[in-house]
């Protein structure tokens, strides 16, 4: 069970941001969280006089470097973006040709946008009408513009709608598939893109292959295991195609029937054991429930180079194991960066003391559970040997067609790292020996000769050189409208000058206008996603065709609860008057196995009466994630030795709180934390800001005595996630850790 918090891959690259003439940033603070990457933003400013616009409820260090700043109310980016679209369409700043040729459903967006006048947007978002007009004009007129987002858009009940509307703004302006444009989502950990691609998720197989019998059979074949054996690993075969629990809500599976929780749907059994590898646990909302979940487990195993503070949070005395995992300095292998580029990481030192790298821990675990042979089967050669991590990388390259990892052989990846000085930082193009390749072979990298794709959806390049249209993923037509791109809109040098479907065994001869030999007909796979013979990809490259088709980007997703993104107030909104107008979703039963509340929570009462302050959480430059890694460093801990909350002096004054006083922060779930008040004008008087990197205290109690001898970090404190509110995204189940309510009192 796992989840990643990032949502969406970068279409372009950090270096490409230097090509932008305008940069609009929604809910990201790269000056703090991506300080090296932020250098590219500043270079765009130097090179092109690019304007930087920041939309954030908090005046951040990134905002301090921006030309324009909008202090938006948390959870109201949809009205803001529709407000931009309203002005864009009204003034004719949209790209008609791009929309007509390459987009589906923009008419519905245009209709919705009409409702969002600047004045209406101002009422909901708190951003003055003139400011919206000023920044939209600036952004639309300075082309190309790039749109950046990160966690400020995703950590909401409507997070997935936010992440749909942002690309729609770019589609409307024709900024997609262009250097200096695109949507650049700044991802989290160094390999979070790789973890997502490899499906550290509970609702897909690796490479985003959906849960279906067909996919399982493909993987059984690729993993060289018997399909029947695979099905027998499940309680009953139908469980193979059901989504698992997420990182956000596994505890509901432990606590079902043990009091006060949303019911779980888990084959009539509770979760009994938890194995944690590389997650801090205190980084997830509802810490009080998580503590109960941990306390009620039969077995808890934490595999981590540091003491995972889940072990400190729980009162469980027996059957809690801390396994010393090695760090990434003690192992090697491929790591996928935020822009879909891959790098080869080389081992620096042998694992220290008795620690083992993650793969060794998993190999040992699979031996104890009796499936080691099946686990490693696909990596073995004829003699039954394999070499880690090269053979694992080869298995990935052989199997994952959906995002085009075929070209990622270990030999090529190592060569890229050895020659990194032979690539241009902005275009990623290689020189000399590396000519014809882009740095890190950004996916899709269709064949072993393909050089990677630095900008997604760019039709100005041939497919061979990294060009492509949008993927044909959802059929050929919807309600009688073709889903394929219009005539004349194919990538450069394409044999078909217009839209075409995804390539299959049955249509390849017709679409590409070729004849396959008898031998090729025998070897070719059913479609491009399962064609391990690679005939489809090879033939497509010759014809300048993207194997996944050339279709329209969908502004309308007919399978989602909201076909086009719609504003819905957070579950805990400071504006109850707007809750009635923009209510949340109906409750969602069996959402990743857990009944999840939306309407019942939101309409229970006017939460803002008891909890009038907006609660925003985020990051500090010196600490990362759950924070144990860095709080265990004397020098990093010294920069923020105590848990605190940023509070506006006007609000503090009203509450009788002086700078440095301790305050209680209470949440609607009845939980509370005790933290130090820090005066700051970065927040307005109606909101407070908390970093989420602390642990070791719980609801006013110091748990320091629980750290094993010699492991207590230099800084401990309350976790913000003890008070972040109930609320989970309707599609991904990411917690609403950036839009909630609280009450602040002097302690
Ligand atoms: N130093 C450091 N660097 C890190 C990390 C770290 O912990 N420490 N973590 C890494 C990880 S895992 C990730 S995912 C990235 C995250 O990087 P970011 O997304 O930049 O991280 P945050 O600071 O959590 O959130 C960004 C901003 O969103 C704003 N925000 C909150 N709610 C809203 C809203 O409703 N609308 C808008 N427009 N903005 C909103 C917040 O005020 C905040 O300034 O950083 C990575 N880099
Ligand atoms: N309130 C609030 N909560 C949030 C967020 C927020 O903005 N606000 N952001 C969310 C986001 S985007 C994220 S990504 C999460 C991040 O939260 P976590 O994923 O909990 O982040 P880290 O602290 O980086 O946790 C990584 C753990 O892995 C361990 N580790 C490091 N290297 C290795 C290794 O090689 N092997 C193993 N086995 N372990 C290793 C570290 O010691 C650490 O305990 O927090 C989320 N929680
Ligand atoms: Mo993240």
Short mmCIF file of N, CA, C and O in Angstrom, two decimals, residues 415 419 421-424 429-437:
data_model
loop_
_atom_site.label_atom_id
_atom_site.label_comp_id
_atom_site.label_asym_id
_atom_site.label_seq_id
_atom_site.Cartn_x
_atom_site.Cartn_y
_atom_site.Cartn_z
N UNK A 415 26.26 5.69 -19.65
CA UNK A 415 27.00 6.54 -20.59
C UNK A 415 26.55 8.00 -20.47
O UNK A 415 27.37 8.93 -20.56
N UNK A 419 28.90 11.24 -19.37
CA UNK A 419 29.07 12.34 -20.34
C UNK A 419 28.13 13.51 -20.10
O UNK A 419 27.75 14.21 -21.03
N UNK A 421 28.52 16.36 -19.13
CA UNK A 421 29.02 17.66 -19.58
C UNK A 421 28.82 17.85 -21.09
O UNK A 421 29.09 18.93 -21.61
N UNK A 422 28.40 16.81 -21.78
CA UNK A 422 28.21 16.88 -23.22
C UNK A 422 26.76 17.20 -23.60
O UNK A 422 26.32 16.90 -24.71
N UNK A 423 25.99 17.75 -22.67
CA UNK A 423 24.58 18.07 -22.96
C UNK A 423 24.31 19.54 -22.64
O UNK A 423 24.87 20.08 -21.69
N UNK A 424 23.40 20.13 -23.42
CA UNK A 424 22.98 21.51 -23.18
C UNK A 424 21.95 21.54 -22.05
O UNK A 424 21.01 20.76 -22.05
N UNK A 429 19.91 18.76 -25.37
CA UNK A 429 20.51 18.09 -26.52
C UNK A 429 21.97 17.74 -26.28
O UNK A 429 22.71 18.50 -25.69
N UNK A 430 22.37 16.55 -26.79
CA UNK A 430 23.75 16.10 -26.64
C UNK A 430 24.64 16.57 -27.77
O UNK A 430 24.18 16.85 -28.88
N UNK A 431 25.92 16.71 -27.47
CA UNK A 431 26.93 17.06 -28.47
C UNK A 431 27.89 15.90 -28.67
O UNK A 431 27.96 15.00 -27.84
N UNK A 432 28.68 16.01 -29.72
CA UNK A 432 29.77 15.05 -29.94
C UNK A 432 29.26 13.62 -29.92
O UNK A 432 28.31 13.28 -30.64
N UNK A 433 29.86 12.85 -29.06
CA UNK A 433 29.50 11.45 -28.96
C UNK A 433 28.03 11.25 -28.55
O UNK A 433 27.43 10.22 -28.82
N UNK A 434 27.46 12.25 -27.87
CA UNK A 434 26.10 12.12 -27.37
C UNK A 434 25.07 12.75 -28.32
O UNK A 434 23.90 12.89 -27.96
N UNK A 435 25.50 13.10 -29.49
CA UNK A 435 24.61 13.72 -30.48
C UNK A 435 23.39 12.81 -30.76
O UNK A 435 23.54 11.60 -30.84
N UNK A 436 22.24 13.43 -30.92
CA UNK A 436 21.03 12.65 -31.23
C UNK A 436 20.31 12.15 -29.98
O UNK A 436 19.26 11.53 -30.07
N UNK A 437 20.87 12.44 -28.80
CA UNK A 437 20.22 12.02 -27.56
C UNK A 437 19.98 13.24 -26.67
O UNK A 437 20.71 14.22 -26.74
#
